[in-house]
Amino acid sequence: MAGKTLYDKLWDAHLVKQRDDGSALIYIDRHIVHEVTSPQAFEGLRLANRQIWRVDSVLATPDHNVPTTVKERASGVEGIEDPVSKIQVKTLDDNCDSFGITEYKINDRRQGIVHVIGPESGACLPGMTVVCGDSHTATNGALGALAHGIGTSEVEHVLATQCLVAKKMKNMLVKVDGKLGKGITPKDVVLAIIAKIGTAGGNGYAIEFGGQVFRDMSMEGRMTVCNMAIEAGARAGMVAVDETTINYVKDRDFAPSAAHWDAAVKEWQNFVSDDDAVFDSVVELDGSAINPQVSWGTSPEMVVDVSAAVPNPSDEADSVKKAGMERALVYMGLQAGQKITDIHLDRVFIGSCTNSRIEDMRAAAAVVKGRTKAASIKEAIVVPGSGLVKAQAEAEGLDKIFVEAGLEWREPGCSMCLAMNADKLGAGEHCASTSNRNFEGRQGYGGRTHLVSPEMAAAAAIAGHFVDVRQFELEGE
Amino acid sequence: MKAFTKVSGVAAPMDRANVDTDMIIPKQFLKSIKRSGFGKNLFDELRYLDEGMPDQSCEGRPVNTEFPLNLERYQGASILLARENFGCGSSREHAPWALDDYGFRAILAPSYADIFYNNSFKNGLLPVILDEAIIDKLFTEMYAEEGYELTIDLEQQQVITPSGESFAFEVDEFRRHCLLNGLDDIGLTLEDADFIKAYEKKRRAEAPWLFDTIK
């Protein structure tokens, strides 16, 4: 019999009941909750007079709506100027208080973006099943966990039953071997993967990211990659457990105590694909051939190398794809054949659940250190992913580097990734953004997003346009 | 959840691939703590020519007269004809809530994003998968005939065109059963509470670090 994949093992370890109709009950170890996708779930529980099955499995924090300026954050939830946002954050507080759920409230130093605080606190661990009412939950798959986003009905279902009704997904291996070149980041790797397989390429699959590039990658880098599995269509992305994983988890707030540590590590070491495991689909990329990536269009698969030009729809044979490209060019205000480095930029956003961890902050700071933001960039904001990331960055003096270079240093939250708070693009503005989606209107009505790595965003803030960060560093040295 | 057995209605087009959930219901409307009222802002950025705000009346907003749902011939549509990878992007259930609130009962497309597909079933909205060639044919017929009506029979798993031609579709037995009977998922799962408790007891013994850490 063929061996098992990492996903097979995670599935088997959480199978509560296989039903005759092909569906299964899967046990959920950890449930992270935020303010946007939970109010209707709590309301549903109340209406049906249901209890929470296991309150110690739930951790909550507000992130999508929270303001990121020091001024608006100063008086906590009461200080949120947008009355609709304020009600939503307050509703989360009230629901957590009344159901007894642990919540890192708006100005708790452990507050942050759900997918940053999960691994950071040790609430999410290797071998777990993790869900959250947010599609970027796959971030936690970097730990060797089965983690994916769910809708509000499923949030309610997990709160009430500790289980999900699920059907097993297919297995896909995305294998990237070789060694990444200097200045090439996990973000470039995942954008290159999405460009290759397309935004629907992973539909119906759980993706395991394997190969030398991921073995060499830090945990935070793996989180960036798994985070964007959904942009390749896959609900779940994951990386096998290794020494890097175990070292990352050790001593975190909710990591196993000394008494359980050895047993936990022993169990976690099993969460790797067997050598003879069979995948339904295998995609291979050469890591050494990946260049800095920039998205030009309105779908995360519309990505090219920084040295390239905006593609021409007339070169596309598929009529539906071609129409999509033409529409994207109109929305983005770009011409086919225009060089990526010639796109005029208005704003820079460094943050989001994709790229707001301490390594991202360090990487961006290293690029802007001793330099000055281009005058043509109206605003460049750096938004750390959590209060703890912020504190660490400040302890290292990164905040001062950003501010001296003319960038703004903000309070933690989702911010301009999806513009549910006051941080947004104006109509027609182009933004170099470290976030995960370049959909129409995503970062603000009429806003034009270009997805890049933190290094590339930082370099763009200084140059005023996209530059190959590899050359940029050489010029400055 | 409302049951879905057989629905007949006017079909309307959403003729582009990769329609994302930000397009279906833009983020500013996600600030609502309610489950209803999203229909007036379905496809807001395509339907209107200005930026929509939560709690704003849509009466008097400038309308994009070229957008299909604003055309007279598609008024009252309850079936949406769509393209590949419909509903990609975020997990927001506000997307099926908005489609349902607008009046859609079913979507026909060659493929869907996984989370959207899942969320739709929880809200009595049937996402039907048909081959791309069949979808192409339905688009062509719909554009050619004003008032083009389709019938979707979940019991028989058939889509029936005005000429009487029918196309079979597949759907998971569990989802079909829940939708046909309007069953509450949570109630069904709780019937298996003993299985859940037994699993938990075993895991508490094997992996105690998974329990009682957050409190």
XYZ file of C-alpha atoms in Angstrom:
692
model
C 0.000 0.000 0.000
C 1.243 3.452 -0.881
C 2.434 5.693 1.920
C 0.492 8.641 3.244
C 0.885 12.309 2.533
C 1.118 14.891 5.304
C -2.478 15.864 4.543
C -3.641 12.202 4.679
C -2.078 11.879 8.133
C -3.625 15.093 9.426
C -7.014 14.020 8.076
C -6.803 10.540 9.565
C -5.714 11.893 12.940
C -8.826 14.076 13.167
C -11.457 11.793 11.708
C -14.320 11.488 14.179
C -16.743 9.671 11.928
C -16.830 8.645 8.309
C -20.416 8.765 7.059
C -21.892 6.493 4.426
C -22.700 9.396 2.109
C -19.009 10.276 1.657
C -18.943 13.146 4.120
C -16.981 12.982 7.353
C -16.889 14.641 10.738
C -13.470 16.177 11.359
C -12.413 17.328 14.821
C -11.144 20.906 15.122
C -8.384 21.567 17.660
C -8.140 25.333 17.361
C -10.619 27.993 16.335
C -9.501 31.599 15.893
C -12.260 34.206 15.789
C -12.343 37.831 14.594
C -14.988 40.530 14.444
C -16.112 40.375 10.796
C -17.245 36.785 10.243
C -18.417 35.909 13.764
C -21.358 38.123 14.846
C -23.962 36.172 12.866
C -22.527 32.891 14.203
C -22.914 33.977 17.829
C -26.398 35.232 17.011
C -27.217 31.805 15.563
C -26.057 30.070 18.744
C -28.235 32.346 20.847
C -31.297 31.865 18.664
C -30.973 28.080 18.892
C -30.065 28.247 22.569
C -26.796 26.375 21.952
C -23.612 26.384 23.998
C -19.988 26.458 22.890
C -18.672 22.894 22.819
C -15.111 23.609 24.027
C -14.424 27.198 24.943
C -10.716 26.513 25.626
C -10.248 25.778 21.910
C -11.150 29.325 20.904
C -8.995 32.462 20.777
C -10.369 35.773 19.524
C -9.013 39.172 18.508
C -10.274 42.141 16.466
C -8.127 42.881 13.427
C -9.974 43.762 10.210
C -11.645 46.977 11.402
C -9.174 48.348 13.911
C -7.619 51.761 13.219
C -3.835 51.853 12.917
C -3.000 55.434 13.875
C -1.763 56.075 17.397
C -4.311 58.842 17.769
C -7.351 56.786 16.860
C -6.099 53.803 18.851
C -5.443 55.783 22.017
C -8.843 55.324 23.630
C -9.439 51.730 22.561
C -12.712 50.589 21.088
C -14.474 53.810 22.100
C -12.015 55.782 20.010
C -12.868 54.066 16.706
C -14.241 56.901 14.587
C -16.233 54.819 12.078
C -19.437 54.020 13.995
C -20.140 50.835 11.998
C -16.636 49.476 12.638
C -16.947 50.371 16.297
C -20.173 48.373 16.643
C -18.545 45.344 15.038
C -15.510 45.397 17.347
C -17.736 45.978 20.364
C -19.951 43.087 19.308
C -16.926 40.782 19.329
C -15.987 41.993 22.815
C -19.530 41.431 24.060
C -19.809 37.980 22.506
C -16.459 36.853 23.914
C -17.338 38.202 27.343
C -20.727 36.527 27.455
C -19.536 33.164 26.092
C -16.331 33.169 28.177
C -13.936 33.202 25.196
C -10.355 34.424 25.638
C -9.955 37.572 23.557
C -6.934 39.788 22.941
C -8.816 43.072 22.878
C -7.936 46.052 20.718
C -5.119 47.491 22.820
C -3.860 44.278 24.421
C -0.192 43.997 23.445
C -0.896 40.468 22.156
C -3.629 41.736 19.768
C -2.896 41.427 16.080
C -3.897 39.889 12.786
C -5.479 36.481 13.477
C -2.973 34.609 11.314
C -0.034 36.337 12.967
C -1.080 35.784 16.571
C -2.052 32.118 16.073
C 1.500 30.844 15.513
C 3.105 33.629 17.555
C 1.211 32.682 20.732
C 1.602 28.947 20.222
C -2.204 28.693 20.042
C -1.649 26.965 16.700
C 0.669 23.962 16.823
C 1.996 21.258 14.512
C -0.426 18.410 13.885
C -3.480 20.502 14.726
C -6.591 21.232 12.736
C -7.045 25.007 12.747
C -9.985 26.979 11.386
C -10.967 30.623 11.299
C -13.603 32.550 9.397
C -10.961 33.923 7.078
C -9.516 32.422 3.929
C -5.898 33.136 4.887
C -6.057 30.657 7.766
C -3.860 28.365 5.668
C -0.981 30.467 7.036
C -0.921 28.090 10.000
C -0.237 25.184 7.660
C 3.403 26.296 7.837
C 3.460 24.556 11.225
C 2.568 21.194 9.684
C -1.093 21.721 10.577
C -4.294 21.334 8.572
C -5.552 24.901 8.544
C -8.163 26.524 6.368
C -10.763 29.245 6.162
C -14.456 28.638 6.787
C -17.646 30.637 6.324
C -19.820 32.005 9.102
C -22.200 29.016 9.128
C -19.175 26.807 9.729
C -17.885 29.166 12.434
C -21.185 28.559 14.204
C -20.963 24.833 13.499
C -17.462 24.544 14.994
C -18.411 26.622 18.019
C -21.398 24.336 18.657
C -19.919 20.930 17.795
C -16.076 21.202 17.671
C -16.336 19.553 14.268
C -16.682 20.326 10.597
C -18.614 18.304 8.072
C -15.999 17.820 5.383
C -15.077 15.826 2.361
C -11.477 14.874 1.860
C -9.604 17.054 -0.606
C -7.133 15.806 -3.197
C -3.374 15.981 -2.615
C -1.123 18.334 -4.563
C 2.621 18.628 -4.103
C 4.238 21.890 -5.134
C 7.921 21.095 -5.209
C 10.460 23.883 -5.439
C 14.040 22.701 -5.481
C 17.305 24.547 -5.932
C 18.510 27.576 -4.049
C 16.861 30.991 -4.109
C 19.023 33.797 -5.439
C 20.052 36.780 -3.332
C 17.126 39.127 -2.703
C 14.537 36.485 -3.643
C 11.929 36.069 -0.919
C 9.177 33.617 0.058
C 6.679 36.121 -1.422
C 8.383 35.882 -4.812
C 8.253 32.096 -4.553
C 4.527 31.981 -3.847
C 3.692 34.595 -6.505
C 5.692 32.558 -9.025
C 3.739 29.434 -7.993
C 0.377 31.204 -8.438
C 1.487 32.581 -11.818
C 2.294 29.018 -12.858
C -0.766 27.100 -11.644
C -3.338 29.919 -11.795
C -5.883 31.101 -9.245
C -8.066 28.050 -9.832
C -5.181 25.561 -10.122
C -5.512 24.399 -6.525
C -9.324 24.149 -6.393
C -10.261 20.928 -4.615
C -6.719 20.313 -3.385
C -4.727 20.614 -0.200
C -1.258 21.759 -1.237
C 1.929 20.583 0.401
C 4.911 22.807 -0.306
C 7.958 20.569 -0.517
C 11.494 20.651 -1.817
C 14.797 22.207 -0.820
C 13.574 25.796 -0.984
C 11.014 25.184 1.775
C 13.406 23.076 3.835
C 15.804 26.039 3.811
C 13.071 28.578 4.508
C 12.370 30.109 7.933
C 9.026 29.461 9.636
C 7.883 32.997 8.908
C 8.766 32.523 5.243
C 6.775 29.301 5.155
C 3.828 31.218 6.648
C 4.010 33.747 3.801
C 3.869 30.909 1.285
C 1.062 28.922 2.963
C -0.867 32.172 3.473
C -1.351 32.534 -0.271
C -2.371 28.913 -0.989
C -5.918 30.268 -1.299
C -4.765 32.614 -4.076
C -3.850 29.446 -5.966
C -7.356 28.126 -5.246
C -6.386 25.721 -2.428
C -8.128 26.100 0.920
C -5.157 24.571 2.732
C -1.407 24.826 2.216
C 1.135 23.135 4.435
C 4.793 22.340 5.035
C 6.065 19.187 6.742
C 7.321 19.343 10.315
C 11.111 19.543 10.749
C 13.643 20.954 13.220
C 12.813 24.490 12.079
C 9.166 23.924 13.028
C 9.928 22.485 16.431
C 12.442 25.179 17.312
C 9.909 27.829 16.357
C 7.201 26.432 18.627
C 9.318 25.921 21.723
C 8.592 28.248 24.658
C 5.638 30.028 23.059
C 2.771 30.982 25.415
C 0.523 28.039 24.582
C 3.209 25.542 23.549
C 3.216 22.216 25.442
C 4.678 22.439 28.928
C 7.984 20.743 29.775
C 6.051 17.741 31.070
C 4.422 17.144 27.662
C 7.128 18.511 25.366
C 8.892 15.281 24.422
C 5.650 13.433 23.741
C 4.421 16.318 21.632
C 7.606 16.446 19.558
C 7.423 12.714 19.035
C 3.890 13.016 17.691
C 4.717 16.043 15.533
C 7.677 14.326 13.853
C 5.184 11.967 12.259
C 3.609 14.853 10.353
C 5.639 14.505 7.173
C 4.700 12.804 3.907
C 5.993 9.247 3.582
C 8.666 8.712 0.941
C 6.291 6.556 -1.072
C 3.265 8.829 -0.658
C 1.263 9.400 -3.834
C -0.009 12.842 -4.805
C -2.895 13.406 -7.215
C -0.957 16.252 -8.790
C 2.659 17.375 -8.687
C 3.919 20.786 -9.824
C 7.627 21.516 -9.958
C 9.477 24.827 -10.077
C 13.168 25.625 -10.168
C 13.839 27.899 -7.195
C 17.075 29.225 -8.623
C 15.191 30.619 -11.647
C 12.747 32.766 -9.642
C 13.141 36.556 -9.980
C 11.472 39.372 -8.000
C 7.756 39.274 -8.851
C 5.269 42.107 -9.392
C 1.555 41.747 -10.142
C 0.265 43.950 -12.948
C -3.439 43.025 -13.062
C -6.489 42.315 -10.926
C -5.937 38.632 -10.151
C -2.993 37.190 -8.222
C -2.068 35.055 -11.231
C -1.393 38.216 -13.254
C 2.223 38.382 -12.195
C 5.499 38.954 -14.056
C 9.198 39.434 -13.276
C 10.118 42.995 -12.320
C 12.293 43.225 -15.447
C 9.362 42.305 -17.705
C 6.657 44.336 -19.407
C 2.889 44.318 -18.972
C 1.679 41.397 -21.126
C -0.397 41.785 -24.258
C -3.898 40.220 -24.257
C -3.600 39.550 -27.971
C -0.952 36.942 -27.163
C -3.543 34.984 -25.130
C -5.408 32.252 -27.033
C -8.162 31.563 -24.475
C -11.006 34.042 -25.105
C -12.279 34.211 -21.503
C -8.721 34.800 -20.212
C -8.067 37.365 -22.899
C -11.199 39.309 -21.936
C -10.062 39.204 -18.306
C -6.674 40.626 -19.243
C -8.227 43.407 -21.310
C -10.519 44.352 -18.439
C -7.594 44.301 -16.022
C -5.558 46.658 -18.205
C -8.441 49.147 -18.302
C -8.994 48.929 -14.540
C -5.273 49.248 -13.802
C -4.780 52.103 -16.292
C -1.876 50.276 -17.944
C -0.807 49.633 -21.527
C 0.362 46.289 -22.876
C 4.118 46.431 -23.350
C 4.662 49.078 -20.672
C 7.696 48.261 -18.524
C 6.886 47.290 -14.929
C 9.590 49.670 -13.706
C 7.820 52.559 -15.491
C 4.532 52.215 -13.572
C 3.922 55.350 -11.550
C 3.306 54.619 -7.863
C 1.322 56.704 -5.364
C 1.433 54.686 -2.159
C 3.270 51.850 -0.453
C 1.779 49.389 2.040
C 3.973 47.054 4.071
C 1.867 44.756 6.247
C -0.990 42.180 6.131
C -1.160 38.544 7.264
C 1.145 37.732 4.344
C 4.047 40.002 5.259
C 3.852 41.694 8.667
C 6.033 39.501 10.856
C 9.337 40.536 12.391
C 11.423 39.147 9.518
C 9.350 41.199 7.073
C 9.869 44.316 9.185
C 13.612 43.673 9.318
C 13.848 43.041 5.583
C 11.992 46.246 4.709
C 13.972 48.276 7.231
C 17.269 47.023 5.792
C 16.288 48.395 2.391
C 15.172 51.867 3.534
C 17.874 52.383 6.163
C 19.712 55.647 5.563
C 17.595 56.453 2.521
C 14.610 58.726 1.946
C 11.170 58.049 0.552
C 10.651 59.452 -2.947
C 8.730 62.735 -2.877
C 6.297 61.375 -5.462
C 5.055 58.694 -3.051
C 2.158 60.285 -1.156
C 2.265 57.869 1.726
C 4.144 54.730 2.721
C 2.826 52.902 5.770
C 4.348 50.051 7.719
C 1.813 48.101 9.773
C 3.190 45.380 12.060
C 1.110 42.204 12.315
C 0.713 42.211 16.082
C 1.480 44.173 19.213
C 4.319 41.758 19.931
C 5.821 42.216 16.454
C 5.565 45.964 16.989
C 7.281 45.760 20.380
C 10.070 43.586 18.987
C 10.607 45.896 16.011
C 10.782 48.903 18.305
C 13.243 47.108 20.583
C 15.447 46.668 17.508
C 15.033 50.317 16.478
C 13.273 49.444 13.215
C 10.507 51.980 13.807
C 13.092 54.767 13.860
C 14.637 53.550 10.602
C 11.230 53.672 8.911
C 10.315 57.073 10.307
C 13.700 58.584 9.417
C 13.239 57.324 5.864
C 9.844 59.045 5.681
C 7.626 55.990 6.156
C 4.851 55.861 8.747
C 4.976 53.372 11.608
C 1.495 52.189 12.597
C -0.436 50.143 15.147
C -1.184 46.464 14.340
C -4.122 45.295 12.199
C -5.193 44.198 8.719
C -5.170 47.814 7.557
C -4.856 48.563 3.844
C -4.836 44.905 2.807
C -8.606 45.124 2.578
C -9.321 48.685 3.624
C -12.063 47.992 6.144
C -10.572 50.690 8.340
C -9.481 54.211 7.344
C -6.339 53.011 5.503
C -7.261 52.895 1.842
C -6.269 53.855 -1.665
C -7.961 56.659 -3.555
C -9.506 55.958 -6.949
C -6.841 55.441 -9.604
C -3.942 55.321 -7.152
C -1.261 52.674 -7.669
C 0.121 50.935 -4.603
C 3.126 48.678 -4.087
C 1.635 46.329 -1.520
C 2.921 43.339 0.432
C -0.631 42.022 0.816
C -2.223 39.059 -0.957
C -5.016 40.243 -3.256
C -5.055 42.681 -6.152
C -8.794 42.389 -6.834
C -10.691 45.419 -8.119
C -11.507 47.758 -5.244
C -9.795 45.540 -2.684
C -7.572 48.272 -1.196
C -10.072 51.055 -1.768
C -12.657 52.020 -4.376
C -10.874 52.279 -7.737
C -7.510 51.502 -6.107
C -4.803 49.714 -8.106
C -2.770 47.125 -6.242
C 0.601 45.641 -7.192
C 1.591 42.652 -5.070
C 5.272 42.459 -4.125
C 7.639 41.349 -1.354
C 8.487 43.631 1.598
C 11.944 44.258 0.097
C 10.451 45.235 -3.257
C 7.825 47.467 -1.596
C 10.496 49.195 0.475
C 12.695 49.727 -2.575
C 9.705 51.140 -4.483
C 9.050 53.592 -1.644
C 12.580 54.945 -2.025
C 12.750 54.943 -5.828
C 9.160 56.072 -6.453
C 8.667 53.213 -8.918
C 9.405 49.494 -9.053
C 13.065 48.568 -9.109
C 14.798 45.223 -9.000
C 15.768 45.205 -5.340
C 18.919 43.250 -6.198
C 20.296 46.136 -8.275
C 18.941 48.633 -5.817
C 20.984 47.193 -2.981
C 24.123 47.173 -5.095
C 23.697 50.841 -5.996
C 23.330 51.782 -2.368
C 26.243 49.753 -1.082
C -32.266 26.821 6.055
C -34.822 26.994 3.255
C -35.227 23.840 1.199
C -34.360 23.640 -2.490
C -36.221 21.130 -4.607
C -37.033 22.592 -8.000
C -36.567 26.187 -9.139
C -37.587 27.807 -12.416
C -36.615 31.353 -13.263
C -35.029 33.890 -15.542
C -31.282 33.428 -16.025
C -28.925 36.420 -15.891
C -25.256 36.557 -16.965
C -22.082 37.215 -15.006
C -19.920 36.680 -18.019
C -16.364 36.749 -16.696
C -13.984 34.247 -15.100
C -12.607 34.479 -11.542
C -15.421 36.600 -10.095
C -14.072 37.232 -6.599
C -15.958 37.749 -3.372
C -14.779 41.377 -3.158
C -16.663 41.871 -6.424
C -19.747 40.019 -5.182
C -19.954 42.087 -2.007
C -17.321 44.785 -1.335
C -15.680 44.890 2.079
C -17.370 48.009 3.457
C -20.638 46.052 3.661
C -19.015 43.339 5.790
C -19.194 45.629 8.792
C -22.820 44.671 9.283
C -23.500 42.348 12.186
C -26.647 41.082 10.465
C -27.185 38.235 8.029
C -29.692 39.994 5.770
C -29.935 43.122 3.675
C -26.874 42.543 1.454
C -28.837 42.140 -1.788
C -28.988 45.835 -2.629
C -25.194 45.919 -2.613
C -24.606 42.721 -4.592
C -21.920 43.493 -7.232
C -21.986 47.074 -5.917
C -18.932 48.323 -7.820
C -20.287 46.992 -11.107
C -23.912 47.956 -10.579
C -23.436 51.549 -9.547
C -21.142 54.308 -10.765
C -20.294 55.690 -7.333
C -18.803 54.188 -4.186
C -21.433 52.541 -2.009
C -21.512 52.999 1.748
C -22.999 50.735 4.418
C -26.437 51.790 5.681
C -26.907 54.014 2.638
C -30.051 53.861 0.552
C -29.355 52.877 -3.046
C -32.290 54.941 -4.338
C -30.966 57.693 -6.532
C -27.438 56.318 -6.856
C -26.041 56.573 -10.388
C -26.564 53.214 -12.066
C -24.275 51.497 -14.574
C -26.821 51.001 -17.340
C -24.578 48.513 -19.153
C -24.372 46.053 -16.264
C -26.660 43.075 -17.063
C -28.488 43.043 -13.727
C -29.579 46.617 -14.453
C -31.155 45.674 -17.779
C -34.922 45.318 -17.978
C -34.707 41.841 -19.506
C -32.914 40.363 -16.478
C -35.172 41.833 -13.789
C -36.431 39.194 -11.380
C -33.687 36.747 -12.357
C -33.209 33.886 -9.919
C -30.517 31.913 -11.753
C -27.030 33.271 -12.368
C -25.013 32.001 -15.286
C -21.311 32.353 -14.548
C -17.822 31.363 -15.594
C -14.829 29.490 -14.213
C -13.694 29.810 -10.565
C -16.729 31.796 -9.437
C -16.486 33.084 -5.839
C -12.723 33.035 -5.481
C -11.003 35.027 -2.770
C -12.165 35.461 0.784
C -14.283 33.123 2.925
C -16.947 35.776 3.533
C -20.366 34.139 3.682
C -21.710 37.601 2.934
C -21.215 36.606 -0.726
C -23.895 33.879 -0.783
C -25.992 35.988 1.629
C -25.937 38.822 -0.916
C -26.780 36.561 -3.864
C -29.618 34.981 -1.892
C -30.937 38.305 -0.619
C -30.959 39.676 -4.167
C -33.153 36.756 -5.204
C -30.802 34.217 -6.746
C -31.538 30.595 -5.890
C -28.941 28.878 -8.046
C -25.713 29.524 -9.947
C -24.521 27.613 -13.000
C -20.765 27.631 -13.700
C -17.972 25.309 -14.846
C -16.217 25.622 -11.454
C -16.279 27.423 -8.108
C -13.796 28.365 -5.447
C -13.989 25.761 -2.675
C -15.028 27.944 0.263
C -17.705 29.793 -1.706
C -19.057 26.468 -2.951
C -19.328 25.198 0.612
C -20.880 28.404 1.942
C -23.578 28.418 -0.736
C -25.040 25.090 0.337
C -25.368 26.371 3.900
C -27.699 29.082 2.645
C -30.045 27.255 0.323
C -28.198 28.565 -2.726
C -27.396 25.780 -5.201
C -24.078 26.032 -7.081
C -24.468 23.754 -10.104
C -21.365 22.568 -11.959
C -21.707 21.975 -15.705
C -19.111 21.408 -18.428
C -17.694 24.526 -19.976
C -19.197 23.608 -23.368
C -22.679 23.383 -21.834
C -22.216 26.686 -20.015
C -21.131 28.264 -23.329
C -24.268 26.925 -24.970
C -26.508 28.267 -22.184
C -24.864 31.701 -22.460
C -25.492 31.732 -26.205
C -29.138 30.688 -25.833
C -29.724 33.179 -23.026
C -28.290 36.113 -24.968
C -30.441 35.150 -27.975
C -33.744 34.911 -26.143
C -35.189 37.570 -23.889
C -36.872 36.087 -20.804
C -34.789 32.895 -21.119
C -35.875 30.654 -18.253
C -34.129 27.625 -16.826
C -35.448 24.978 -14.481
C -33.180 23.352 -11.941
C -34.445 20.122 -10.484
C -32.280 19.039 -7.565
C -34.286 15.883 -6.947
C -33.558 14.656 -10.494
C -30.218 16.519 -10.722
C -31.169 18.107 -14.033
C -30.975 21.546 -15.610
C -33.756 21.998 -18.170
C -33.750 24.642 -20.917
C -36.839 26.282 -22.498
C -36.585 23.886 -25.465
C -36.823 20.951 -23.098
C -33.199 19.938 -23.418
C -31.803 18.711 -20.126
C -28.339 18.402 -18.635
C -27.471 16.191 -15.683
C -25.274 17.486 -12.862
C -23.476 15.893 -9.936
C -23.781 16.940 -6.317
C -22.603 15.357 -3.053
C -25.252 13.121 -1.559
C -24.986 14.734 1.894
C -25.317 18.249 0.540
C -28.183 17.251 -1.716
C -30.011 15.633 1.186
C -29.584 18.709 3.422
C -30.690 21.081 0.673
C -33.715 19.042 -0.404
C -34.920 18.905 3.172
C -33.689 22.289 4.398
C -31.830 20.535 7.202
C -29.826 22.257 9.908
C -26.241 20.968 9.783
C -25.545 21.573 13.460
C -28.515 19.543 14.605
C -27.364 16.642 12.445
C -23.818 16.761 13.773
C -25.020 16.878 17.359
C -26.763 13.558 16.756
C -23.203 12.195 16.673
C -22.209 13.821 19.963
C -21.145 10.455 21.399
C -18.610 9.999 18.608
C -17.202 13.472 19.242
C -16.934 12.824 22.981
C -15.216 9.485 22.432
C -12.682 11.077 20.064
C -12.021 13.828 22.592
C -11.490 11.364 25.426
C -8.923 9.449 23.381
C -7.064 12.634 22.385
C -7.029 14.002 25.933
C -5.145 10.879 26.939
C -2.786 10.850 23.940
C -2.174 14.574 23.491
C -3.062 16.493 26.663
C -1.200 19.596 25.387
C -4.113 20.225 23.035
C -6.547 20.883 25.854
C -7.154 23.535 28.485
C -4.232 25.768 27.482
C -6.269 28.819 26.558
C -8.547 29.947 29.353
